[in-house]
Coordinates of C-alpha atoms in Angstrom, one line a residue:
Chain A
X1 CA 3.3 -14.2 25.3
X2 CA 2.8 -17.1 23.0
X3 CA -0.6 -18.7 23.2
X4 CA -0.1 -22.1 24.7
X5 CA -3.8 -23.1 24.8
X6 CA -4.2 -26.3 22.9
X7 CA -5.2 -25.6 19.4
X8 CA -6.4 -28.0 16.8
X9 CA -3.7 -28.4 14.1
X10 CA -4.7 -26.4 11.1
X11 CA -1.7 -27.3 9.0
X12 CA -3.2 -29.6 6.5
X13 CA -1.8 -33.1 6.4
X14 CA 0.6 -32.3 9.1
X15 CA -0.7 -34.7 11.8
X16 CA 2.8 -35.9 12.1
X17 CA 5.4 -36.3 14.9
X18 CA 6.9 -33.0 13.6
X19 CA 3.6 -31.2 14.2
X20 CA 3.1 -32.9 17.7
X21 CA 6.7 -31.9 18.6
X22 CA 6.1 -28.3 17.5
X23 CA 2.9 -28.1 19.8
X24 CA 4.7 -29.6 22.7
X25 CA 7.3 -26.8 22.3
X26 CA 4.3 -24.3 22.7
X27 CA 4.1 -23.4 19.0
X28 CA 0.4 -24.1 18.3
X29 CA -0.8 -25.3 14.9
X30 CA -1.4 -22.2 12.8
X31 CA -2.6 -21.4 9.3
X32 CA 0.7 -19.8 8.2
X33 CA -0.8 -18.9 4.9
X34 CA -3.1 -16.6 6.6
X35 CA -0.8 -15.6 9.4
X36 CA -0.7 -11.9 8.5
X37 CA -4.4 -11.6 8.1
X38 CA -6.0 -9.4 5.4
X39 CA -4.3 -6.0 5.0
X40 CA -5.7 -2.6 4.2
X41 CA -9.2 -3.4 5.5
X42 CA -10.2 0.0 7.1
X43 CA -13.7 0.6 5.5
X44 CA -13.5 3.0 2.5
X45 CA -15.4 4.0 -0.6
X46 CA -14.0 4.5 -4.0
X47 CA -15.1 8.0 -4.9
X48 CA -13.2 8.5 -8.1
X49 CA -11.3 6.3 -10.6
X50 CA -9.2 7.4 -13.6
X51 CA -7.2 4.7 -15.4
X52 CA -5.5 2.6 -12.6
X53 CA -5.8 5.5 -10.1
X54 CA -8.5 5.1 -7.3
X55 CA -9.3 7.8 -4.9
X56 CA -10.7 6.4 -1.7
X57 CA -12.7 8.0 1.1
X58 CA -12.3 6.3 4.5
X59 CA -15.6 6.0 6.4
X60 CA -15.3 8.4 9.4
X61 CA -15.0 6.9 12.8
X62 CA -16.2 9.9 14.8
X63 CA -19.4 11.8 14.9
X64 CA -17.5 15.0 14.7
X65 CA -14.5 15.5 12.4
X66 CA -12.0 18.4 11.7
X67 CA -13.1 20.8 9.1
X68 CA -10.1 20.4 6.8
X69 CA -10.0 17.0 5.0
X70 CA -6.8 15.0 4.7
X71 CA -5.5 13.5 1.4
X72 CA -2.9 10.9 1.6
X73 CA -0.5 10.8 -1.5
X74 CA 1.2 7.5 -1.5
X75 CA 4.3 6.3 -3.3
X76 CA 4.3 5.2 -7.0
X77 CA 6.4 2.1 -6.4
X78 CA 4.7 0.5 -3.4
X79 CA 1.2 -0.5 -2.4
X80 CA -0.7 2.0 -0.2
X81 CA -1.8 -0.4 2.4
X82 CA 1.5 0.1 4.4
X83 CA -0.4 3.1 5.9
X84 CA -3.3 0.8 6.7
X85 CA -2.0 -2.6 7.6
X86 CA -4.4 -4.1 10.2
X87 CA -6.6 -2.6 12.8
X88 CA -4.2 -1.4 15.6
X89 CA -1.3 -1.0 13.1
X90 CA -2.8 1.5 10.7
X91 CA -1.9 5.2 10.4
X92 CA -5.3 5.7 8.5
X93 CA -7.3 4.1 11.4
X94 CA -5.4 6.3 13.9
X95 CA -6.2 9.4 12.1
X96 CA -9.9 8.4 11.6
X97 CA -10.2 7.8 15.3
X98 CA -8.6 11.1 16.2
X99 CA -11.3 12.9 14.1
X100 CA -9.8 13.5 10.7
X101 CA -11.7 13.1 7.5
X102 CA -9.3 10.9 5.5
X103 CA -8.9 10.3 1.7
X104 CA -6.2 8.4 0.0
X105 CA -4.8 8.1 -3.6
X106 CA -4.1 4.6 -4.7
X107 CA -2.0 5.0 -8.0
X108 CA -2.6 1.4 -9.0
X109 CA -0.5 -1.0 -11.1
X110 CA 0.5 0.5 -14.4
X111 CA 0.2 -1.8 -17.4
X112 CA 2.1 -1.7 -20.7
X113 CA -0.4 0.9 -22.0
X114 CA 0.6 3.2 -19.2
X115 CA 4.3 3.3 -20.0
X116 CA 4.2 6.8 -21.2
X117 CA 2.6 8.2 -18.1
X118 CA 4.8 11.1 -17.0
X119 CA 5.4 13.4 -14.1
X120 CA 3.2 16.0 -15.9
X121 CA 0.3 13.4 -15.9
X122 CA 0.8 12.9 -12.2
X123 CA 1.5 16.4 -11.0
X124 CA -0.6 18.5 -13.4
X125 CA -3.5 16.3 -14.1
X126 CA -4.2 13.4 -11.7
X127 CA -3.2 15.0 -8.5
X128 CA -5.0 18.2 -9.0
X129 CA -8.1 16.2 -10.1
X130 CA -7.9 14.3 -6.8
X131 CA -7.6 17.5 -4.9
X132 CA -10.7 19.0 -6.6
X133 CA -12.7 15.8 -6.0
X134 CA -11.8 15.7 -2.3
X135 CA -12.9 19.4 -2.0
X136 CA -16.1 18.8 -3.8
X137 CA -16.9 15.6 -1.9
X138 CA -16.1 17.2 1.5
X139 CA -17.7 20.5 0.7
X140 CA -14.6 22.2 1.9
X141 CA -12.3 24.8 0.1
X142 CA -9.0 23.6 1.5
X143 CA -7.3 20.4 2.4
X144 CA -4.2 19.0 4.1
X145 CA -1.9 16.7 2.1
X146 CA 0.2 14.0 3.6
X147 CA 2.8 12.6 1.2
X148 CA 5.0 9.6 1.8
X149 CA 8.4 9.1 0.1
X150 CA 7.9 9.6 -3.7
X151 CA 4.3 10.5 -3.0
X152 CA 5.6 13.4 -0.8
X153 CA 7.9 14.5 -3.7
X154 CA 4.7 14.6 -6.0
X155 CA 2.9 16.6 -3.5
X156 CA 5.7 19.0 -3.1
X157 CA 6.0 19.5 -6.9
X158 CA 2.2 20.2 -7.1
X159 CA 2.3 22.5 -4.1
X160 CA 5.1 24.5 -5.5
X161 CA 3.6 24.7 -9.0
X162 CA 0.2 25.6 -7.7
X163 CA 1.5 28.2 -5.3
X164 CA 3.6 29.8 -8.1
X165 CA 0.6 29.9 -10.4
X166 CA -1.6 31.7 -7.9
X167 CA 1.1 34.0 -6.6
X168 CA 0.3 35.9 -3.4
X169 CA -3.1 36.9 -4.9
X170 CA -5.2 34.0 -3.7
X171 CA -5.1 31.3 -1.2
X172 CA -4.9 28.0 -2.9
X173 CA -6.7 24.6 -1.9
X174 CA -3.7 23.5 0.1
X175 CA -3.8 24.4 3.7
X176 CA -1.2 22.3 5.3
X177 CA 1.5 20.0 3.8
X178 CA 3.0 17.1 5.7
X179 CA 5.8 15.1 4.1
X180 CA 7.1 11.8 5.4
X181 CA 10.6 10.6 4.4
X182 CA 10.5 12.7 1.2
X183 CA 13.7 13.1 -0.8
X184 CA 14.2 16.4 -2.6
X185 CA 18.0 16.5 -3.0
X186 CA 19.4 13.6 -5.1
X187 CA 23.1 14.5 -4.1
X188 CA 22.0 12.7 -0.8
X189 CA 21.0 9.5 -2.6
X190 CA 24.6 8.6 -3.4
X191 CA 24.0 4.9 -4.2
X192 CA 21.0 5.4 -6.6
X193 CA 22.8 8.4 -8.1
X194 CA 26.0 6.4 -8.9
X195 CA 24.1 3.3 -10.2
X196 CA 21.9 5.3 -12.5
X197 CA 24.6 7.7 -13.7
X198 CA 25.7 8.2 -17.2
X199 CA 26.5 4.5 -17.6
X200 CA 23.0 3.4 -16.9
X201 CA 20.9 2.8 -19.9
X202 CA 17.3 3.5 -18.8
X203 CA 16.1 3.6 -22.4
X204 CA 17.2 -0.1 -22.9
X205 CA 15.3 -1.1 -19.8
X206 CA 12.2 0.8 -20.8
X207 CA 12.4 -0.5 -24.4
X208 CA 12.5 -4.0 -23.0
X209 CA 9.7 -3.7 -20.4
X210 CA 7.8 -0.5 -20.9
X211 CA 7.4 0.1 -17.2
X212 CA 10.2 -0.8 -14.7
X213 CA 9.3 -4.2 -13.4
X214 CA 8.4 -4.5 -9.7
X215 CA 11.2 -7.0 -9.1
X216 CA 13.7 -4.6 -10.5
X217 CA 12.4 -1.9 -8.2
X218 CA 12.5 -4.3 -5.2
X219 CA 16.1 -5.4 -6.0
X220 CA 17.3 -1.8 -6.2
X221 CA 15.8 -0.9 -2.9
X222 CA 17.2 -4.0 -1.3
X223 CA 20.7 -3.2 -2.7
X224 CA 20.7 -0.1 -0.6
X225 CA 21.1 -2.3 2.4
X226 CA 22.6 -5.5 1.1
X227 CA 22.5 -7.5 4.4
X228 CA 19.3 -6.0 5.6
X229 CA 17.1 -9.0 4.8
X230 CA 19.5 -11.4 6.5
X231 CA 19.6 -9.4 9.6
X232 CA 15.8 -8.9 9.6
X233 CA 15.3 -12.6 9.3
X234 CA 17.8 -13.3 12.2
X235 CA 16.1 -10.8 14.4
X236 CA 12.7 -12.2 13.7
X237 CA 13.8 -15.7 14.5
X238 CA 15.2 -14.4 17.8
X239 CA 11.7 -13.1 18.6
X240 CA 9.9 -16.0 17.3
X241 CA 8.1 -16.6 20.6
X242 CA 6.5 -13.1 20.5
X243 CA 3.5 -13.6 18.3
X244 CA 2.6 -10.0 18.1
X245 CA 6.1 -9.0 16.8
X246 CA 6.2 -11.9 14.5
X247 CA 2.8 -11.0 12.9
X248 CA 3.8 -7.3 12.6
X249 CA 7.1 -8.2 11.0
X250 CA 5.4 -10.6 8.5
X251 CA 2.8 -7.9 7.5
X252 CA 5.6 -5.5 6.7
X253 CA 7.5 -8.2 5.0
X254 CA 4.4 -9.0 2.8
X255 CA 4.2 -5.4 1.9
X256 CA 7.8 -5.1 1.1
X257 CA 7.6 -7.8 -1.5
X258 CA 4.4 -6.3 -3.1
X259 CA 6.1 -3.7 -5.2
X260 CA 4.4 -2.3 -8.2
X261 CA 5.8 -1.4 -11.6
X262 CA 7.2 2.1 -11.9
X263 CA 5.6 4.0 -14.8
X264 CA 8.2 4.3 -17.7
X265 CA 7.7 8.0 -18.4
X266 CA 8.0 8.9 -14.7
X267 CA 11.1 6.7 -14.3
X268 CA 12.8 8.4 -17.3
X269 CA 12.2 11.9 -15.7
X270 CA 13.2 10.8 -12.3
X271 CA 16.5 9.4 -13.5
X272 CA 17.4 12.3 -15.7
X273 CA 15.9 15.4 -14.1
X274 CA 15.9 14.2 -10.4
X275 CA 18.8 11.8 -9.9
X276 CA 21.3 13.0 -12.6
X277 CA 20.5 16.7 -12.8
X278 CA 19.1 17.4 -9.3
X279 CA 16.8 19.8 -10.9
X280 CA 14.6 20.6 -7.9
X281 CA 17.5 21.8 -5.7
X282 CA 19.0 23.6 -8.7
X283 CA 15.8 25.4 -9.4
X284 CA 15.5 24.1 -12.9
X285 CA 12.8 21.4 -12.7
X286 CA 10.2 22.1 -15.3
X287 CA 7.0 20.0 -15.2
X288 CA 5.3 20.8 -18.5
X289 CA 5.4 24.5 -18.8
X290 CA 5.8 25.2 -15.0
X291 CA 8.8 25.6 -12.9
X292 CA 8.8 23.8 -9.5
X293 CA 10.5 26.1 -7.0
X294 CA 10.4 25.0 -3.3
X295 CA 10.5 28.7 -2.3
X296 CA 7.0 29.1 -3.7
X297 CA 5.6 26.9 -0.9
X298 CA 4.4 29.1 1.9
X299 CA 1.8 26.9 3.6
X300 CA 2.5 25.2 7.0
X301 CA 4.9 22.3 6.5
X302 CA 5.8 19.4 8.7
X303 CA 8.6 16.9 7.6
X304 CA 8.7 13.7 9.4
X305 CA 11.9 11.8 9.1
X306 CA 13.4 8.5 10.2
X307 CA 16.7 8.5 11.9
X308 CA 17.9 5.2 10.3
X309 CA 16.4 5.8 6.8
X310 CA 18.7 4.0 4.3
X311 CA 16.2 4.7 1.5
X312 CA 15.8 8.4 2.0
X313 CA 18.9 9.4 3.9
X314 CA 18.8 12.7 5.8
X315 CA 21.2 14.2 3.3
X316 CA 18.5 13.9 0.7
X317 CA 15.6 15.2 2.6
X318 CA 16.9 17.9 5.0
X319 CA 16.7 20.7 2.3
X320 CA 12.9 20.6 2.1
X321 CA 12.3 22.5 5.3
X322 CA 15.3 24.8 4.6
X323 CA 14.1 25.8 1.2
X324 CA 10.4 26.5 1.5
X325 CA 9.2 30.0 2.4
X326 CA 6.7 28.8 5.0
X327 CA 6.9 30.7 8.2
X328 CA 5.3 27.8 10.0
X329 CA 7.7 24.8 9.2
X330 CA 9.0 22.0 11.3
X331 CA 11.2 19.0 10.8
X332 CA 10.8 16.0 13.3
X333 CA 13.2 13.1 13.4
X334 CA 11.8 9.9 14.7
X335 CA 13.8 6.8 15.7
X336 CA 13.4 4.0 13.2
X337 CA 13.7 3.1 9.4
X338 CA 12.0 4.2 6.4
X339 CA 9.1 1.8 6.7
X340 CA 9.1 1.7 10.5
X341 CA 8.5 5.5 10.4
X342 CA 4.9 5.0 9.2
X343 CA 4.0 1.5 10.3
X344 CA 6.2 0.1 13.0
X345 CA 5.9 0.1 16.8
X346 CA 7.8 3.5 16.8
X347 CA 5.3 4.9 14.5
X348 CA 2.5 4.0 16.8
X349 CA 4.3 5.5 19.9
X350 CA 6.0 8.5 18.4
X351 CA 5.2 9.4 14.7
X352 CA 1.4 9.2 14.7
X353 CA 0.9 11.2 17.9
X354 CA 3.4 13.9 16.6
X355 CA 1.5 14.1 13.3
X356 CA -1.9 14.3 15.0
X357 CA -0.8 17.0 17.4
X358 CA 0.6 19.1 14.6
X359 CA -2.3 18.6 12.2
X360 CA -5.0 19.0 14.8
X361 CA -3.9 22.5 15.5
X362 CA -4.2 23.6 11.9
X363 CA -7.3 21.8 10.9
Chain B
X1 CA 12.0 -12.9 40.6
X2 CA 11.7 -12.9 36.8
X3 CA 12.8 -16.0 35.1
X4 CA 15.9 -15.6 32.9
X5 CA 15.3 -16.0 29.2
X6 CA 17.3 -19.2 28.7
X7 CA 16.6 -19.1 24.9
X8 CA 18.7 -16.0 24.6
X9 CA 21.8 -17.9 25.7
X10 CA 21.5 -20.5 22.9
X11 CA 24.3 -20.4 20.4
X12 CA 21.9 -19.9 17.5
X13 CA 20.3 -17.0 19.3
X14 CA 23.6 -15.4 20.0
X15 CA 24.8 -15.8 16.5
X16 CA 21.7 -14.3 15.1
X17 CA 22.1 -11.5 17.5
X18 CA 25.6 -10.9 16.3
X19 CA 24.4 -10.8 12.7
X20 CA 21.7 -8.2 13.6
X21 CA 24.1 -6.0 15.5
X22 CA 26.8 -6.0 12.8
X23 CA 24.6 -5.9 9.7
X24 CA 24.6 -2.2 9.5
X25 CA 28.4 -2.0 9.4
X26 CA 28.6 -4.7 6.7
X27 CA 25.9 -3.1 4.7
X28 CA 27.6 0.2 4.9
X29 CA 30.9 -1.4 3.7
X30 CA 29.4 -3.1 0.7
X31 CA 27.3 0.1 -0.1
X32 CA 30.5 2.1 -0.1
X33 CA 32.0 -0.4 -2.6
X34 CA 28.9 -0.2 -4.7
X35 CA 29.0 3.6 -4.8
X36 CA 32.4 3.4 -6.7
X37 CA 32.1 4.6 -10.2
X38 CA 34.2 1.7 -11.7
X39 CA 32.1 -0.9 -9.9
X40 CA 29.0 0.9 -11.0
X41 CA 30.2 0.8 -14.7
X42 CA 30.7 -3.0 -14.3
X43 CA 27.3 -3.5 -12.7
X44 CA 25.5 -1.5 -15.4
X45 CA 27.3 -3.6 -18.1
X46 CA 26.3 -6.8 -16.4
X47 CA 22.8 -5.5 -16.2
X48 CA 22.7 -5.0 -19.9
X49 CA 24.1 -8.5 -20.4
X50 CA 21.6 -9.9 -18.0
X51 CA 18.8 -8.3 -19.8
X52 CA 19.9 -9.8 -23.1
X53 CA 20.2 -13.2 -21.6
X54 CA 16.7 -12.8 -20.1
X55 CA 15.3 -11.9 -23.4
X56 CA 16.9 -14.9 -25.1
X57 CA 15.9 -17.2 -22.3
X58 CA 12.2 -15.9 -22.4
X59 CA 12.0 -16.5 -26.1
X60 CA 13.4 -20.1 -25.7
X61 CA 11.1 -20.8 -22.7
X62 CA 8.1 -19.4 -24.6
X63 CA 8.7 -21.7 -27.6
X64 CA 9.2 -24.8 -25.4
X65 CA 6.1 -24.0 -23.3
X66 CA 4.0 -23.6 -26.4
X67 CA 5.1 -27.0 -27.7
X68 CA 4.2 -28.5 -24.3
X69 CA 0.8 -26.6 -24.4
X70 CA 1.6 -24.9 -21.2
X71 CA 1.1 -21.2 -20.5
X72 CA 4.1 -18.9 -20.4
X73 CA 4.9 -15.9 -18.3
X74 CA 3.6 -13.6 -21.1
X75 CA 0.3 -15.5 -21.0
X76 CA 0.1 -14.8 -17.3
X77 CA 1.1 -11.2 -17.8
X78 CA -1.6 -10.9 -20.5
X79 CA -4.1 -12.4 -18.0
X80 CA -3.0 -9.9 -15.3
X81 CA -3.5 -7.0 -17.6
X82 CA -7.1 -8.1 -18.4
X83 CA -7.8 -8.5 -14.7
X84 CA -6.2 -5.1 -14.2
X85 CA -8.6 -3.6 -16.7
X86 CA -11.6 -5.3 -15.1
X87 CA -10.6 -4.0 -11.7
X88 CA -10.4 -0.5 -13.1
X89 CA -13.8 -0.9 -14.6
X90 CA -15.2 -2.0 -11.3
X91 CA -13.6 1.0 -9.6
X92 CA -15.2 3.3 -12.0
X93 CA -18.6 1.7 -11.3
X94 CA -18.0 2.0 -7.6
X95 CA -17.1 5.7 -8.0
X96 CA -20.3 6.2 -10.1
X97 CA -22.4 4.5 -7.4
X98 CA -20.8 6.8 -4.8
X99 CA -21.5 9.9 -6.8
X100 CA -25.2 8.7 -7.1
X101 CA -25.4 8.1 -3.5
X102 CA -24.0 11.5 -2.7
X103 CA -26.5 13.2 -5.1
X104 CA -29.4 11.3 -3.6
X105 CA -28.3 12.1 0.0
X106 CA -28.3 15.8 -1.0
X107 CA -31.8 15.7 -2.4
X108 CA -34.3 17.2 0.0
X109 CA -37.0 14.5 -0.8
X110 CA -34.7 11.6 -0.1
X111 CA -34.5 10.2 3.5
X112 CA -30.8 9.2 3.6
X113 CA -29.9 6.1 5.5
X114 CA -27.5 6.3 8.5
X115 CA -24.6 5.0 6.4
X116 CA -24.8 8.1 4.2
X117 CA -25.1 10.6 7.0
X118 CA -22.0 12.8 7.3
X119 CA -20.3 13.6 10.5
X120 CA -20.3 17.2 11.7
X121 CA -17.1 19.2 10.6
X122 CA -16.9 21.2 13.8
X123 CA -14.1 19.4 15.7
X124 CA -11.5 21.7 17.2
X125 CA -8.0 20.7 18.5
X126 CA -8.6 22.1 22.1
X127 CA -11.8 19.9 22.4
X128 CA -9.8 16.9 21.3
X129 CA -7.1 17.7 23.9
X130 CA -9.8 17.9 26.5
X131 CA -11.3 14.7 25.4
X132 CA -8.0 12.8 25.7
X133 CA -7.1 14.6 29.0
X134 CA -4.0 15.9 27.4

């Protein structure tokens, strides 16, 4: 319910009839500039930093934690705080309270000097370095990885290559793999595949900008649902009297406009190898000298999907569970969209508990 | 008896509701059009033209702003890059301090403060289920 207690007007200079009228309608003066509050505030320590990459360790919230630490691998094109919005709307906080020892990779904003960063740098260098750091920091020999969207794809590529390198001889550092809305089959990404087909000149874009500009990424994602913004705004206005919903919506909106540039080298490989040639599904994706084969993955796998995901449609993600060789594998479909899957009210009520129940048994 | 929500009967509210309910269908229709290869060709050509125009406009704007002694977008981008490098440096310092704290905490002669004490890694799922009553 809207707070109807008289509040001093905090809107600077608006001691006007308009403000008085608003307050009479029950809309108290608020500092709209700070309406969302600070985001990503769960206490953490940066335990490693390489270039723009930061590896964070969240301060445990329980006296007793599960033995197996959890490393969250976030997407390359968005800020990671979608998984840690505010207290009460934070997947990270939820996991901490349930007794998990949580780490997170923040890839950072690539600058012009990082335009040649490639998938090899991420999958063969940076991600394994973070895995090793988590293991040495926690004192454990294995960890669970949770990957969201493109972060999940990076995790899958590393898991497949690491497993293939080790063969069946030795257990690797990966104990459990959780993917959230992770695309693996570009035939299911029809829109992106068409737009970035043979007529799309990615080299011209990269020659002009180095890295793919954040606004470009944002526009491409918005084009997947052309009227989504309008409908979202209309829906929000219809719920303008429900403060909690408005705040939650504005937080996610703030994150949605906070894209980061896409490293040029990675973008080039994603367009050519993933979107155009669908190399992962066709079994031809070579990252450096290594082949990424989903069948090499044998660890327990959970894939969490959103029913109304227009960014990672089911057709692009369903092959993950089907192609791995894990005997313990599960796919769970949750009501909601791509972002609501991890941060909305549905996430709090459905996805987070499902994730916790699955991971707790295997940690 | 619960009061009806009169606001939900307002024309504006109903109109916004209609938009929200039909948006998925409209988006699907436009998306289907955008997936057409011919339209994709046209869009990509337009993208190339827009990039060229953007570059020309940027050069013109840069020159004009320089004459007016005002910063341009590239000045702000350069500033952003410097700040990014500073942030990266701070992150490396933070990581180094964290490593030092860890090393000190592991030292037998050092009495670690509470903030550096690690939780026990002995939690089990069945115990958690008991704790939550589930």
